[in-house]
Amino acid sequence: MPEAADDVASVGRSTSDVLASVDVAVVGGGPAGICAAVAASRLGAQTLLVERNGFLGGMATAGLVNPIYGFGYFEPGRQLVAGIAEEVVQHLRQIDGGTLGHRRREECGTCDSPEQCRASGISSLLPFEPEALKLAAYRLASDAGVELLHYCLADEAVVHDGHVRGVRVSSKNGRRLIRAAVTVDATGDGDVAASAGVPFEFGISPGRLVQPQSLMFRIAGVNHGADRLCFNVEPAVEGVSRFLLFRLPRAGEYVVNCDTGLFGLDPLEPRDLTKAHTRAMEAAFSLVGWMRENVEGCEQCHLVSTAPQLGVRESRRILGDYVLTKEDVLGLRKFPDGIARGCFPLDIHVLTDSPDAKNPLTPLPCGQYYEIPYRCLLPRDVEGLLIAGRCISGTHEAHASYRVMATCMALGQAAGTAAALAVSHHLTPRTLDAGLLRSTLREHGVLLD
Ligand SMILES: Cc1cc2nc3c(=O)[nH]c(=O)nc-3n(C[C@H](O)[C@H](O)[C@H](O)COP(=O)(O)OP(=O)(O)OC[C@H]3O[C@@H](n4cnc5c(N)ncnc54)[C@H](O)[C@@H]3O)c2cc1C
């Protein structure tokens, strides 16, 4: 809720209520937030990264989501996304067992058109060890001089005269204020923007249907070496009709990605999240038992852990100055204010239990990309706020492509860079020159035309 001016001022007078005053506050330490904070801090902004968990990584760690998609890697020296996202990979490489590096899909590059694509438009993947990503993210942030603040949930934007001045955070010690010249909402769910009154979209009509949630889990003891195994079978486990195994760096370890047949749940609603999480936990144990009986190479496999956090693919899509569409994505559109590249297919998991429901994966042409304009990071109706990661401004269909982690990292770097430039030039993010943003991003390793 927007806050009255005198309330902000009175909070400011009581120093015990102010936890921090910074140039840039980044809320959410997932793939987008990490890169946003590192980018802002490197440009000289005093930067605080607020994360409700006790570690960084978001879905990549708390959600056990693997591998990283969206780098568009085809061969050494030829990839579509770099910048801080690629530095994450370099940090992972320095950690024993941190990553297998960029892996090109074997099937990729063997077709003439997206329609013939045998790799479903997924050219490459980056398997990584989730615990190593926690460390890599921490090292990157600390080398860049980012101040980390864990165990705080940002629950309300502080808005004064249409300008976001920071956020209120809740911790075991109560609610306090973080003042910031610019705030970056990298919460995945757009919590800060929504609480500031920015309009948003949620799923598709009718029914506000969002992509289903999944609880990723980790197994070991698999006698297989493939990077990715896809099972289009009915494994006699309630709700599960198809599942995927993704290889982790350590031999015999995989994560499992499966939908569990619960549709129409609201990922912002605790009761629905609880229902999805508990059903998925049952499914994980049953599926491991089924795999031991039925899948070659899995006879000795066992469950290592389920993800601490349910995987939420889609929730609020915050409306910004531009709304990226399916036509932009599939038309490989470029923009004068393009700040990040996307190359992942439109990957929409089935939304209902209708027998006709399909998982339409629409590939982009090999080696090609679309751009995401800076305007998708500028939430409508407020100043002083940027959005980054999966909650940026786009349609349900476009989101199904840009939601992957390398793209979210690129969006984060752009948001953090914009935030720091706005502070140093005494501008709001909206009045910042997109040309300056683009040239600064290029100077910092971002691949843009
Ligand atoms: C099941 C599943 C499978 C997927 N598979 C893949 C895949 O194989 N490859 C791929 O590249 N992508 C995949 N994705 C997509 C990808 O993981 C996400 O879209 C991506 O992680 C989004 O990044 P983000 O930084 O925007 O948000 P998140 O990763 O969700 O990070 C948000 C962070 O903000 C924190 N946070 C949230 N709210 C608050 C708050 N109010 N206050 C403080 N902190 C807060 C969270 O704890 C979290 O750390 C998958 C997603 C799911 C759910």
XYZ file of C-alpha atoms in Angstrom, residues 25-441:
417
model
C 18.323 -1.889 -2.506
C 17.915 -5.131 -4.432
C 15.150 -7.318 -3.057
C 15.532 -11.034 -3.825
C 18.829 -12.914 -4.137
C 17.941 -15.254 -7.013
C 19.653 -15.309 -10.436
C 18.301 -11.829 -11.265
C 18.931 -10.229 -7.868
C 22.504 -11.499 -7.553
C 23.464 -9.985 -10.917
C 21.561 -6.764 -10.200
C 23.372 -6.222 -6.908
C 26.815 -7.061 -8.319
C 26.293 -4.722 -11.291
C 25.076 -1.825 -9.133
C 27.849 -2.172 -6.579
C 30.585 -2.380 -9.215
C 29.397 0.961 -10.598
C 29.949 2.576 -7.217
C 26.435 2.474 -5.764
C 26.179 1.552 -2.099
C 24.156 -1.628 -2.559
C 22.194 -3.835 -0.188
C 20.871 -7.243 -1.276
C 17.877 -8.386 0.785
C 17.093 -12.118 0.712
C 14.578 -13.964 2.866
C 16.603 -17.218 2.824
C 19.967 -17.650 4.558
C 21.722 -18.132 1.208
C 21.631 -16.815 -2.347
C 20.485 -18.474 -5.558
C 16.685 -18.407 -5.488
C 15.252 -21.217 -7.581
C 18.790 -22.349 -8.536
C 19.499 -23.356 -4.935
C 16.354 -23.224 -2.794
C 14.380 -24.714 -5.670
C 17.078 -27.207 -6.824
C 16.362 -26.066 -10.386
C 19.023 -27.325 -12.806
C 20.502 -26.826 -15.422
C 20.880 -23.159 -16.355
C 19.213 -22.582 -19.697
C 19.372 -19.539 -21.932
C 23.095 -19.004 -22.577
C 22.594 -19.934 -26.240
C 25.983 -21.612 -26.325
C 26.904 -23.312 -29.592
C 30.655 -23.689 -29.492
C 33.559 -22.054 -27.641
C 33.518 -18.326 -28.281
C 29.988 -18.387 -29.600
C 27.212 -17.794 -27.118
C 24.390 -15.293 -26.865
C 24.447 -14.325 -23.181
C 27.579 -13.444 -21.180
C 28.283 -10.611 -18.709
C 27.887 -11.433 -15.013
C 25.971 -14.605 -15.933
C 29.166 -15.937 -17.522
C 31.174 -14.819 -14.463
C 28.904 -17.050 -12.368
C 30.006 -19.931 -14.604
C 33.679 -18.995 -14.168
C 33.246 -18.929 -10.382
C 31.522 -22.325 -10.512
C 34.472 -23.709 -12.498
C 36.830 -22.657 -9.695
C 34.917 -24.792 -7.181
C 35.672 -28.522 -7.195
C 32.648 -30.257 -8.742
C 30.976 -26.882 -9.318
C 29.928 -27.355 -12.939
C 30.345 -29.489 -16.033
C 30.542 -26.229 -18.016
C 28.488 -25.283 -21.058
C 27.142 -28.410 -22.726
C 25.914 -28.284 -26.274
C 22.911 -30.495 -26.977
C 24.065 -33.301 -29.294
C 20.973 -32.965 -31.443
C 21.498 -29.221 -31.884
C 22.614 -27.748 -35.180
C 21.458 -30.727 -37.243
C 18.312 -29.178 -38.719
C 17.395 -26.460 -41.238
C 14.457 -24.835 -39.465
C 12.851 -24.528 -36.008
C 10.068 -26.870 -37.152
C 12.620 -29.651 -37.748
C 14.531 -28.945 -34.541
C 15.323 -32.211 -32.758
C 16.582 -30.406 -29.653
C 13.255 -28.537 -29.183
C 15.186 -25.291 -29.602
C 17.265 -25.948 -26.498
C 20.774 -25.616 -27.867
C 22.762 -25.876 -24.655
C 22.604 -26.339 -20.922
C 24.808 -25.693 -17.943
C 24.656 -28.357 -15.208
C 25.906 -27.110 -11.840
C 26.130 -28.150 -8.208
C 23.558 -26.115 -6.225
C 25.775 -25.872 -3.128
C 28.588 -24.525 -5.310
C 26.252 -21.916 -6.750
C 25.535 -20.656 -3.228
C 29.278 -20.151 -2.732
C 29.879 -18.704 -6.213
C 27.096 -16.153 -5.715
C 28.405 -15.226 -2.303
C 31.953 -14.735 -3.657
C 30.752 -12.617 -6.561
C 28.643 -10.419 -4.290
C 31.294 -10.020 -1.650
C 34.069 -9.271 -4.208
C 31.837 -6.559 -5.663
C 31.263 -4.999 -2.225
C 27.563 -5.838 -1.956
C 26.156 -5.827 1.578
C 24.057 -8.947 2.137
C 21.025 -8.965 4.387
C 19.499 -12.423 4.834
C 16.525 -13.565 6.893
C 14.472 -10.497 5.988
C 11.223 -10.592 4.047
C 10.408 -7.370 2.219
C 6.694 -6.986 2.686
C 5.877 -3.430 1.655
C 7.231 -0.743 -0.609
C 7.517 2.715 0.918
C 5.948 5.074 -1.592
C 6.016 8.836 -1.294
C 4.479 11.041 -4.005
C 4.539 8.194 -6.508
C 8.212 7.505 -5.840
C 9.416 4.283 -4.188
C 11.809 5.310 -1.405
C 12.678 1.830 -0.140
C 11.002 -1.151 1.496
C 9.854 -2.359 4.865
C 11.292 -5.678 5.882
C 10.105 -8.143 8.521
C 12.515 -10.180 10.607
C 12.435 -11.872 14.001
C 13.229 -8.422 15.414
C 10.141 -6.790 13.930
C 9.528 -4.531 10.945
C 12.053 -1.965 9.834
C 12.706 0.358 6.960
C 15.359 0.170 4.297
C 15.699 3.499 2.559
C 16.978 3.447 -1.005
C 17.296 5.968 -3.813
C 16.440 3.137 -6.222
C 14.892 -0.229 -5.394
C 15.132 -3.297 -7.640
C 12.349 -5.849 -7.287
C 13.932 -9.231 -8.042
C 11.554 -11.261 -5.873
C 10.310 -13.403 -8.766
C 6.759 -12.667 -7.609
C 6.988 -8.876 -7.974
C 6.214 -8.405 -4.267
C 7.648 -4.893 -4.032
C 6.014 -3.573 -7.195
C 2.631 -5.079 -6.296
C 2.735 -3.536 -2.821
C 3.588 -0.182 -4.427
C 0.298 -0.408 -6.322
C 1.796 -1.208 -9.739
C -0.755 -3.083 -11.913
C 0.109 -6.651 -12.799
C -1.222 -9.616 -14.723
C -1.605 -13.089 -13.312
C -1.834 -16.165 -15.535
C -4.294 -16.394 -18.403
C -8.043 -16.082 -18.569
C -10.347 -17.674 -17.755
C -9.325 -18.835 -14.305
C -6.071 -16.878 -13.836
C -4.224 -20.091 -14.728
C -0.457 -19.966 -14.235
C 2.144 -22.545 -15.166
C 2.072 -25.383 -12.604
C 4.436 -25.557 -9.643
C 6.940 -28.427 -9.213
C 9.065 -29.619 -6.332
C 12.466 -30.527 -7.746
C 14.343 -33.345 -6.038
C 17.801 -34.782 -6.103
C 18.681 -38.440 -6.582
C 21.948 -40.372 -6.523
C 23.080 -43.838 -7.574
C 21.984 -43.497 -11.205
C 24.040 -45.534 -13.641
C 23.808 -43.218 -16.640
C 25.891 -40.481 -18.224
C 23.341 -38.511 -20.286
C 22.924 -34.805 -19.517
C 19.156 -35.002 -19.872
C 16.708 -37.902 -19.842
C 13.072 -37.344 -20.737
C 10.379 -39.917 -19.859
C 7.068 -39.501 -21.634
C 5.471 -42.355 -19.723
C 2.743 -42.753 -17.103
C 4.782 -43.881 -14.088
C 1.783 -45.010 -11.992
C 2.341 -42.142 -9.581
C -0.641 -39.908 -8.861
C -0.702 -36.904 -11.203
C 2.670 -37.569 -12.854
C 2.559 -38.173 -16.601
C 6.013 -37.127 -17.714
C 9.288 -36.389 -15.980
C 12.823 -35.290 -16.741
C 16.192 -36.113 -15.223
C 19.033 -33.572 -15.394
C 22.578 -34.596 -14.640
C 24.519 -32.900 -11.836
C 28.335 -32.668 -11.877
C 28.918 -35.523 -9.425
C 28.716 -38.997 -11.057
C 25.375 -40.717 -10.643
C 23.546 -37.623 -9.378
C 20.543 -36.091 -11.103
C 17.709 -33.709 -10.284
C 14.186 -34.697 -11.228
C 11.695 -32.255 -12.692
C 8.080 -33.435 -12.799
C 4.635 -31.888 -12.703
C 2.265 -33.522 -10.242
C -1.097 -32.830 -11.818
C -2.316 -30.062 -9.506
C -3.724 -27.229 -11.591
C -5.275 -23.842 -10.933
C -3.381 -23.233 -7.683
C -2.371 -19.720 -6.634
C 1.401 -19.653 -5.927
C 0.969 -16.572 -3.728
C -1.532 -18.335 -1.465
C 0.002 -20.275 1.467
C -2.754 -22.936 1.516
C -2.243 -23.670 -2.181
C 1.544 -23.755 -1.802
C 1.204 -26.167 1.103
C -1.079 -28.419 -0.906
C 1.282 -28.448 -3.888
C 4.389 -28.999 -1.761
C 2.981 -31.913 0.244
C 1.504 -33.661 -2.816
C 4.847 -33.262 -4.620
C 6.769 -34.724 -1.693
C 4.625 -37.856 -1.783
C 5.124 -38.015 -5.549
C 8.922 -37.706 -5.215
C 9.216 -40.760 -2.961
C 6.776 -42.777 -5.110
C 8.547 -41.818 -8.318
C 11.947 -42.889 -6.987
C 10.434 -46.269 -6.054
C 8.901 -46.558 -9.509
C 12.181 -45.634 -11.221
C 14.050 -48.305 -9.266
C 11.630 -50.911 -10.599
C 11.195 -49.643 -14.137
C 14.079 -47.521 -15.408
C 17.298 -49.041 -16.625
C 20.242 -47.542 -14.761
C 18.043 -46.427 -11.843
C 17.876 -49.806 -10.049
C 20.108 -48.518 -7.235
C 19.001 -44.903 -7.161
C 17.829 -43.190 -4.002
C 16.396 -39.849 -3.021
C 18.976 -37.448 -1.569
C 16.765 -34.423 -0.880
C 13.693 -32.584 -1.994
C 14.066 -28.853 -2.645
C 13.529 -26.705 0.444
C 11.239 -24.508 -1.617
C 8.468 -25.382 -4.047
C 9.322 -24.335 -7.598
C 7.042 -21.552 -8.802
C 7.254 -21.062 -12.550
C 4.874 -18.140 -12.870
C 3.008 -15.685 -10.654
C 2.639 -11.908 -11.010
C 3.805 -10.366 -14.254
C 4.281 -6.710 -13.367
C 3.096 -4.301 -16.036
C 5.747 -1.944 -17.309
C 6.143 0.716 -19.969
C 6.312 -2.065 -22.568
C 4.784 -5.562 -22.450
C 6.901 -8.145 -24.288
C 4.755 -10.453 -26.437
C 4.921 -13.864 -28.056
C 5.182 -12.090 -31.423
C 8.281 -10.210 -30.215
C 9.865 -13.461 -29.038
C 9.080 -15.602 -32.065
C 9.729 -12.666 -34.424
C 13.231 -12.293 -32.904
C 12.487 -8.610 -32.457
C 15.262 -6.163 -31.600
C 14.637 -2.854 -29.827
C 16.524 0.469 -29.704
C 16.488 0.068 -25.889
C 17.253 -3.675 -25.913
C 19.186 -4.595 -22.756
C 19.118 -8.410 -22.647
C 18.878 -11.324 -25.047
C 16.521 -14.288 -24.857
C 16.808 -17.468 -26.893
C 14.874 -20.146 -25.019
C 11.761 -21.683 -26.604
C 8.259 -20.820 -25.425
C 7.910 -23.571 -22.822
C 4.367 -23.689 -21.446
C 3.632 -26.689 -19.230
C 0.081 -28.008 -19.339
C -2.240 -25.759 -17.344
C -5.269 -28.036 -16.924
C -6.114 -31.708 -16.550
C -7.979 -31.721 -19.872
C -6.976 -34.797 -21.913
C -6.336 -32.450 -24.865
C -3.890 -30.310 -22.878
C -0.420 -30.350 -24.423
C 2.982 -28.998 -23.466
C 3.647 -26.815 -26.517
C 7.348 -26.102 -26.729
C 7.843 -23.613 -29.551
C 11.510 -23.327 -30.573
C 13.317 -20.264 -31.844
C 15.646 -20.670 -34.833
C 19.063 -22.017 -33.853
C 21.595 -19.364 -32.873
C 19.007 -16.569 -33.025
C 17.668 -14.366 -30.263
C 15.190 -11.653 -29.410
C 15.893 -8.621 -27.258
C 14.098 -7.447 -24.156
C 13.668 -3.661 -24.032
C 14.577 -1.611 -20.973
C 10.942 -0.449 -20.793
C 9.944 -3.977 -19.592
C 11.949 -3.248 -16.417
C 10.176 0.061 -15.710
C 6.982 -0.546 -13.708
C 4.046 1.661 -14.585
C 2.844 4.491 -12.376
C 5.853 4.714 -10.025
C 9.357 6.143 -10.037
C 12.424 4.860 -8.183
C 11.690 1.184 -8.870
C 12.983 -1.371 -11.381
C 11.864 -4.956 -11.923
C 14.174 -7.819 -12.862
C 13.905 -11.550 -13.495
C 10.789 -13.554 -14.112
C 8.397 -10.830 -12.863
C 9.214 -8.296 -15.622
C 6.567 -6.975 -17.985
C 5.545 -9.578 -20.556
C 2.637 -11.732 -21.598
C 2.056 -15.265 -20.292
C 3.506 -16.658 -23.543
C 6.597 -14.421 -23.694
C 7.284 -15.161 -20.025
C 7.472 -18.852 -20.931
C 10.731 -18.032 -22.727
C 12.458 -15.275 -20.712
C 11.865 -17.022 -17.351
C 14.996 -19.200 -17.718
C 17.944 -18.421 -15.495
C 20.581 -17.040 -17.896
C 18.012 -14.585 -19.274
C 16.973 -13.608 -15.731
C 20.648 -12.993 -14.874
C 21.012 -10.727 -17.912
C 17.864 -8.856 -16.870
C 19.303 -8.493 -13.376
C 22.574 -7.053 -14.657
C 20.615 -4.533 -16.727
C 18.419 -3.498 -13.781
C 21.372 -3.103 -11.398
C 23.336 -1.122 -13.975
C 20.354 1.155 -14.615
C 19.835 1.657 -10.880
C 23.461 2.676 -10.301
C 23.533 4.965 -13.358
C 20.319 6.661 -12.242
C 21.822 7.312 -8.796
C 25.147 8.617 -10.107
C 23.478 10.881 -12.708
C 20.790 12.124 -10.288
C 18.053 10.741 -12.522
C 15.145 8.379 -12.038
C 15.393 5.028 -13.826
C 12.674 6.218 -16.205
C 14.586 9.329 -17.274
C 17.844 7.434 -17.758
C 19.072 7.405 -21.367
C 18.766 3.846 -22.699
C 21.761 4.504 -24.989
C 23.959 5.163 -21.963
C 22.622 2.029 -20.303
C 23.369 -0.079 -23.379
C 26.896 1.260 -23.785
C 27.636 0.710 -20.080
C 26.326 -2.847 -20.289
